[in-house]
PDB file of C-alpha atoms in Angstrom:
ATOM      1  CA  ALA I  17     -11.012  61.073  22.132  1.00  0.00           C
ATOM      2  CA  GLU I  18     -12.549  64.517  21.888  1.00  0.00           C
ATOM      3  CA  LEU I  19     -14.044  64.264  25.376  1.00  0.00           C
ATOM      4  CA  LEU I  20     -10.602  63.443  26.804  1.00  0.00           C
ATOM      5  CA  ARG I  21      -9.072  66.376  24.934  1.00  0.00           C
ATOM      6  CA  VAL I  22     -11.719  68.717  26.396  1.00  0.00           C
ATOM      7  CA  VAL I  23     -11.095  67.455  29.931  1.00  0.00           C
ATOM      8  CA  LEU I  24      -7.322  67.770  29.524  1.00  0.00           C
ATOM      9  CA  ARG I  25      -7.650  71.354  28.280  1.00  0.00           C
ATOM     10  CA  GLN I  26      -9.648  72.242  31.391  1.00  0.00           C
ATOM     11  CA  LEU I  27      -7.318  70.637  33.948  1.00  0.00           C
ATOM     12  CA  PRO I  28      -3.978  72.045  35.059  1.00  0.00           C
ATOM     13  CA  SER I  29      -1.088  69.791  34.025  1.00  0.00           C
ATOM     14  CA  ALA I  30      -0.191  69.409  37.713  1.00  0.00           C
ATOM     15  CA  HIS I  31      -3.518  67.664  38.414  1.00  0.00           C
ATOM     16  CA  PRO I  32      -2.908  64.249  40.041  1.00  0.00           C
ATOM     17  CA  ARG I  33      -4.938  62.405  37.350  1.00  0.00           C
ATOM     18  CA  TRP I  34      -3.395  64.277  34.383  1.00  0.00           C
ATOM     19  CA  ALA I  35      -1.070  61.436  33.329  1.00  0.00           C
ATOM     20  CA  GLU I  36      -3.855  58.838  33.542  1.00  0.00           C
ATOM     21  CA  LEU I  37      -6.144  60.952  31.387  1.00  0.00           C
ATOM     22  CA  GLU I  38      -3.414  61.677  28.868  1.00  0.00           C
ATOM     23  CA  ALA I  39      -2.565  57.960  28.721  1.00  0.00           C
ATOM     24  CA  GLY I  40      -6.253  57.303  28.084  1.00  0.00           C
ATOM     25  CA  LEU I  41      -6.109  59.712  25.163  1.00  0.00           C
ATOM     26  CA  VAL I  42      -3.080  57.847  23.790  1.00  0.00           C
ATOM     27  CA  SER I  43      -4.985  54.539  24.066  1.00  0.00           C
ATOM     28  CA  VAL I  44      -8.060  55.889  22.313  1.00  0.00           C
ATOM     29  CA  ALA I  45      -5.975  57.528  19.583  1.00  0.00           C
ATOM     30  CA  TYR I  46      -4.180  54.199  19.026  1.00  0.00           C
ATOM     31  CA  LEU I  47      -7.478  52.327  18.681  1.00  0.00           C
ATOM     32  CA  LEU I  48      -8.728  54.974  16.238  1.00  0.00           C
ATOM     33  CA  MET I  49      -5.449  54.614  14.283  1.00  0.00           C
ATOM     34  CA  ARG I  50      -4.560  58.267  14.841  1.00  0.00           C
ATOM     35  CA  ASP I  51      -0.867  57.504  14.880  1.00  0.00           C
ATOM     36  CA  ASP I  52       0.277  61.143  14.717  1.00  0.00           C
ATOM     37  CA  GLU I  53      -1.650  61.868  17.907  1.00  0.00           C
ATOM     38  CA  VAL I  54      -0.325  58.708  19.581  1.00  0.00           C
ATOM     39  CA  LEU I  55       3.240  59.690  18.728  1.00  0.00           C
ATOM     40  CA  GLN I  56       2.889  63.308  19.804  1.00  0.00           C
ATOM     41  CA  THR I  57       0.890  62.803  23.001  1.00  0.00           C
ATOM     42  CA  GLY I  58       2.536  59.519  23.982  1.00  0.00           C
ATOM     43  CA  THR I  59       6.065  60.844  23.506  1.00  0.00           C
ATOM     44  CA  ARG I  60       5.241  63.903  25.594  1.00  0.00           C
ATOM     45  CA  LEU I  61       3.869  61.678  28.358  1.00  0.00           C
ATOM     46  CA  LEU I  62       6.920  59.381  28.237  1.00  0.00           C
ATOM     47  CA  ASN I  63       9.231  62.370  28.512  1.00  0.00           C
ATOM     48  CA  GLN I  64       7.377  63.536  31.638  1.00  0.00           C
ATOM     49  CA  GLY I  65       7.676  60.102  33.247  1.00  0.00           C
ATOM     50  CA  GLY I  66       5.505  58.793  36.049  1.00  0.00           C
ATOM     51  CA  ASP I  67       3.898  55.543  37.129  1.00  0.00           C
ATOM     52  CA  PRO I  68       6.003  52.676  35.693  1.00  0.00           C
ATOM     53  CA  ALA I  69       3.010  50.588  34.593  1.00  0.00           C
ATOM     54  CA  LEU I  70       1.453  53.588  32.846  1.00  0.00           C
ATOM     55  CA  MET I  71       4.766  54.415  31.155  1.00  0.00           C
ATOM     56  CA  THR I  72       5.202  50.807  30.003  1.00  0.00           C
ATOM     57  CA  GLU I  73       1.759  50.726  28.395  1.00  0.00           C
ATOM     58  CA  THR I  74       2.282  54.149  26.826  1.00  0.00           C
ATOM     59  CA  ALA I  75       5.656  53.059  25.447  1.00  0.00           C
ATOM     60  CA  TRP I  76       4.005  49.991  23.931  1.00  0.00           C
ATOM     61  CA  LEU I  77       1.358  52.133  22.224  1.00  0.00           C
ATOM     62  CA  VAL I  78       3.921  54.626  20.921  1.00  0.00           C
ATOM     63  CA  ALA I  79       6.234  51.881  19.635  1.00  0.00           C
ATOM     64  CA  ALA I  80       3.311  49.993  18.063  1.00  0.00           C
ATOM     65  CA  SER I  81       2.311  53.180  16.242  1.00  0.00           C
ATOM     66  CA  GLN I  82       5.901  53.595  15.124  1.00  0.00           C
ATOM     67  CA  LEU I  83       5.800  50.026  13.786  1.00  0.00           C
ATOM     68  CA  ARG I  84       2.467  50.696  12.090  1.00  0.00           C
ATOM     69  CA  THR I  85       3.862  53.809  10.379  1.00  0.00           C
ATOM     70  CA  GLY I  86       7.139  52.208   9.298  1.00  0.00           C
ATOM     71  CA  LYS I  87       9.310  54.021  11.856  1.00  0.00           C
ATOM     72  CA  LEU I  88      11.031  50.818  12.922  1.00  0.00           C
ATOM     73  CA  ALA I  89      14.293  52.245  14.269  1.00  0.00           C
ATOM     74  CA  GLU I  90      12.376  54.802  16.329  1.00  0.00           C
ATOM     75  CA  GLY I  91      10.146  52.011  17.621  1.00  0.00           C
ATOM     76  CA  LEU I  92      13.191  50.030  18.754  1.00  0.00           C
ATOM     77  CA  ALA I  93      14.531  53.090  20.562  1.00  0.00           C
ATOM     78  CA  THR I  94      11.181  53.606  22.319  1.00  0.00           C
ATOM     79  CA  VAL I  95      11.000  49.970  23.421  1.00  0.00           C
ATOM     80  CA  ASP I  96      14.633  49.834  24.512  1.00  0.00           C
ATOM     81  CA  ALA I  97      14.205  52.966  26.637  1.00  0.00           C
ATOM     82  CA  ALA I  98      11.138  51.501  28.358  1.00  0.00           C
ATOM     83  CA  ILE I  99      11.990  47.842  28.994  1.00  0.00           C
ATOM     84  CA  SER I 100      11.958  47.184  32.730  1.00  0.00           C
ATOM     85  CA  GLY I 101       9.814  45.461  35.298  1.00  0.00           C
ATOM     86  CA  ALA I 102       6.109  44.794  34.817  1.00  0.00           C
ATOM     87  CA  GLY I 103       4.990  44.456  31.256  1.00  0.00           C
ATOM     88  CA  SER I 104       8.484  43.993  29.872  1.00  0.00           C
ATOM     89  CA  ALA I 105       7.429  40.779  28.105  1.00  0.00           C
ATOM     90  CA  ARG I 106       4.910  42.771  26.089  1.00  0.00           C
ATOM     91  CA  LEU I 107       7.588  45.257  25.100  1.00  0.00           C
ATOM     92  CA  LEU I 108       9.967  42.426  24.207  1.00  0.00           C
ATOM     93  CA  ALA I 109       7.319  40.913  21.927  1.00  0.00           C
ATOM     94  CA  LEU I 110       6.927  44.248  20.181  1.00  0.00           C
ATOM     95  CA  ARG I 111      10.726  44.562  19.956  1.00  0.00           C
ATOM     96  CA  ALA I 112      10.775  41.192  18.160  1.00  0.00           C
ATOM     97  CA  LEU I 113       8.260  42.456  15.595  1.00  0.00           C
ATOM     98  CA  LEU I 114      10.313  45.612  15.047  1.00  0.00           C
ATOM     99  CA  LEU I 115      13.469  43.546  14.531  1.00  0.00           C
ATOM    100  CA  ALA I 116      11.627  41.288  12.079  1.00  0.00           C
ATOM    101  CA  GLY I 117      10.443  44.370  10.218  1.00  0.00           C
ATOM    102  CA  LEU I 118      14.101  45.357   9.943  1.00  0.00           C
ATOM    103  CA  ARG I 119      14.744  41.797   8.654  1.00  0.00           C
ATOM    104  CA  ASP I 120      16.919  40.759  11.578  1.00  0.00           C
ATOM    105  CA  PHE I 121      15.073  37.456  11.891  1.00  0.00           C
ATOM    106  CA  GLY I 122      17.623  35.686  14.081  1.00  0.00           C
ATOM    107  CA  ALA I 123      17.513  38.382  16.755  1.00  0.00           C
ATOM    108  CA  ALA I 124      13.737  38.708  16.322  1.00  0.00           C
ATOM    109  CA  ALA I 125      13.195  35.006  16.985  1.00  0.00           C
ATOM    110  CA  ARG I 126      15.444  35.081  20.087  1.00  0.00           C
ATOM    111  CA  VAL I 127      13.678  38.157  21.492  1.00  0.00           C
ATOM    112  CA  ALA I 128      10.230  36.699  20.730  1.00  0.00           C
ATOM    113  CA  GLN I 129      11.126  33.509  22.605  1.00  0.00           C
ATOM    114  CA  ALA I 130      12.479  35.579  25.529  1.00  0.00           C
ATOM    115  CA  ALA I 131       9.216  37.547  25.565  1.00  0.00           C
ATOM    116  CA  LEU I 132       7.151  34.375  25.687  1.00  0.00           C
ATOM    117  CA  THR I 133       9.339  32.880  28.432  1.00  0.00           C
ATOM    118  CA  GLU I 134       9.190  36.079  30.513  1.00  0.00           C
ATOM    119  CA  ALA I 135       5.411  36.364  30.119  1.00  0.00           C
ATOM    120  CA  GLU I 136       4.888  32.754  31.165  1.00  0.00           C
ATOM    121  CA  ARG I 137       7.165  33.240  34.192  1.00  0.00           C
ATOM    122  CA  ALA I 138       5.280  36.390  35.220  1.00  0.00           C
ATOM    123  CA  GLY I 139       1.827  34.876  34.626  1.00  0.00           C
ATOM    124  CA  ASP I 140       1.090  37.680  32.161  1.00  0.00           C
ATOM    125  CA  ARG I 141      -1.645  36.324  29.868  1.00  0.00           C
ATOM    126  CA  LEU I 142      -1.566  39.268  27.486  1.00  0.00           C
ATOM    127  CA  GLY I 143       2.228  39.017  27.382  1.00  0.00           C
ATOM    128  CA  VAL I 144       1.965  35.297  26.576  1.00  0.00           C
ATOM    129  CA  SER I 145      -0.425  36.101  23.746  1.00  0.00           C
ATOM    130  CA  ARG I 146       1.815  38.836  22.353  1.00  0.00           C
ATOM    131  CA  GLY I 147       4.958  36.741  22.802  1.00  0.00           C
ATOM    132  CA  GLY I 148       3.384  33.729  21.091  1.00  0.00           C
ATOM    133  CA  ARG I 149       2.177  35.909  18.226  1.00  0.00           C
ATOM    134  CA  ALA I 150       5.656  37.399  17.863  1.00  0.00           C
ATOM    135  CA  CYS I 151       7.205  33.897  17.761  1.00  0.00           C
ATOM    136  CA  LEU I 152       4.770  32.827  15.055  1.00  0.00           C
ATOM    137  CA  LEU I 153       5.222  35.975  12.981  1.00  0.00           C
ATOM    138  CA  CYS I 154       9.005  35.807  13.250  1.00  0.00           C
ATOM    139  CA  ARG I 155       9.014  32.206  12.019  1.00  0.00           C
ATOM    140  CA  ARG I 156       6.587  33.016   9.187  1.00  0.00           C
ATOM    141  CA  GLY I 157       8.435  36.213   8.287  1.00  0.00           C
ATOM    142  CA  ARG I 158      11.720  34.393   7.864  1.00  0.00           C
ATOM    143  CA  ARG I 159      10.104  32.095   5.270  1.00  0.00           C
ATOM    144  CA  LEU I 160       7.938  34.700   3.544  1.00  0.00           C
ATOM    145  CA  VAL I 161      10.245  37.660   3.109  1.00  0.00           C
ATOM    146  CA  ARG I 162      12.170  37.752  -0.125  1.00  0.00           C
ATOM    147  CA  PRO I 163      14.650  40.441  -1.123  1.00  0.00           C
ATOM    148  CA  GLY I 164      12.795  43.470  -2.388  1.00  0.00           C
ATOM    149  CA  LEU I 165       9.482  42.572  -0.719  1.00  0.00           C
ATOM    150  CA  ALA I 166       8.106  44.319   2.364  1.00  0.00           C
ATOM    151  CA  ALA I 167       7.962  42.145   5.472  1.00  0.00           C
ATOM    152  CA  TRP I 168       4.887  43.733   6.994  1.00  0.00           C
TER     153      TRP I 168
END
């Protein structure tokens, strides 16, 4: 992460690889569980826009960090703003988890199934994995969550 920060400080923001490098920093920060950095850097990158595939992956990382930090409504807003085209099944799967975290299990189950269906249609293996996991967690969450207990 530090190496990417050093490189980004040395490059002008207009550099053609800037967004890729900043997205790399978001990915590394996510893996290191530095959610504040993911949210700050990822949100800035999303606001700048750019390559759709890069924006989709960045949106997923930002929304997953929002889920991880209990910012469920913000996570839904991030996902909803980004859903389109390639990788949308992955975002739908994350949307299902966010809805389940908000205890809207009916909607979560429908969205999880839509994510799995979309991923299978697109031949997106990672999307199938995430969609299947969302389906499983939504079904388990409905049975496990009791009033007053945290879902996740």
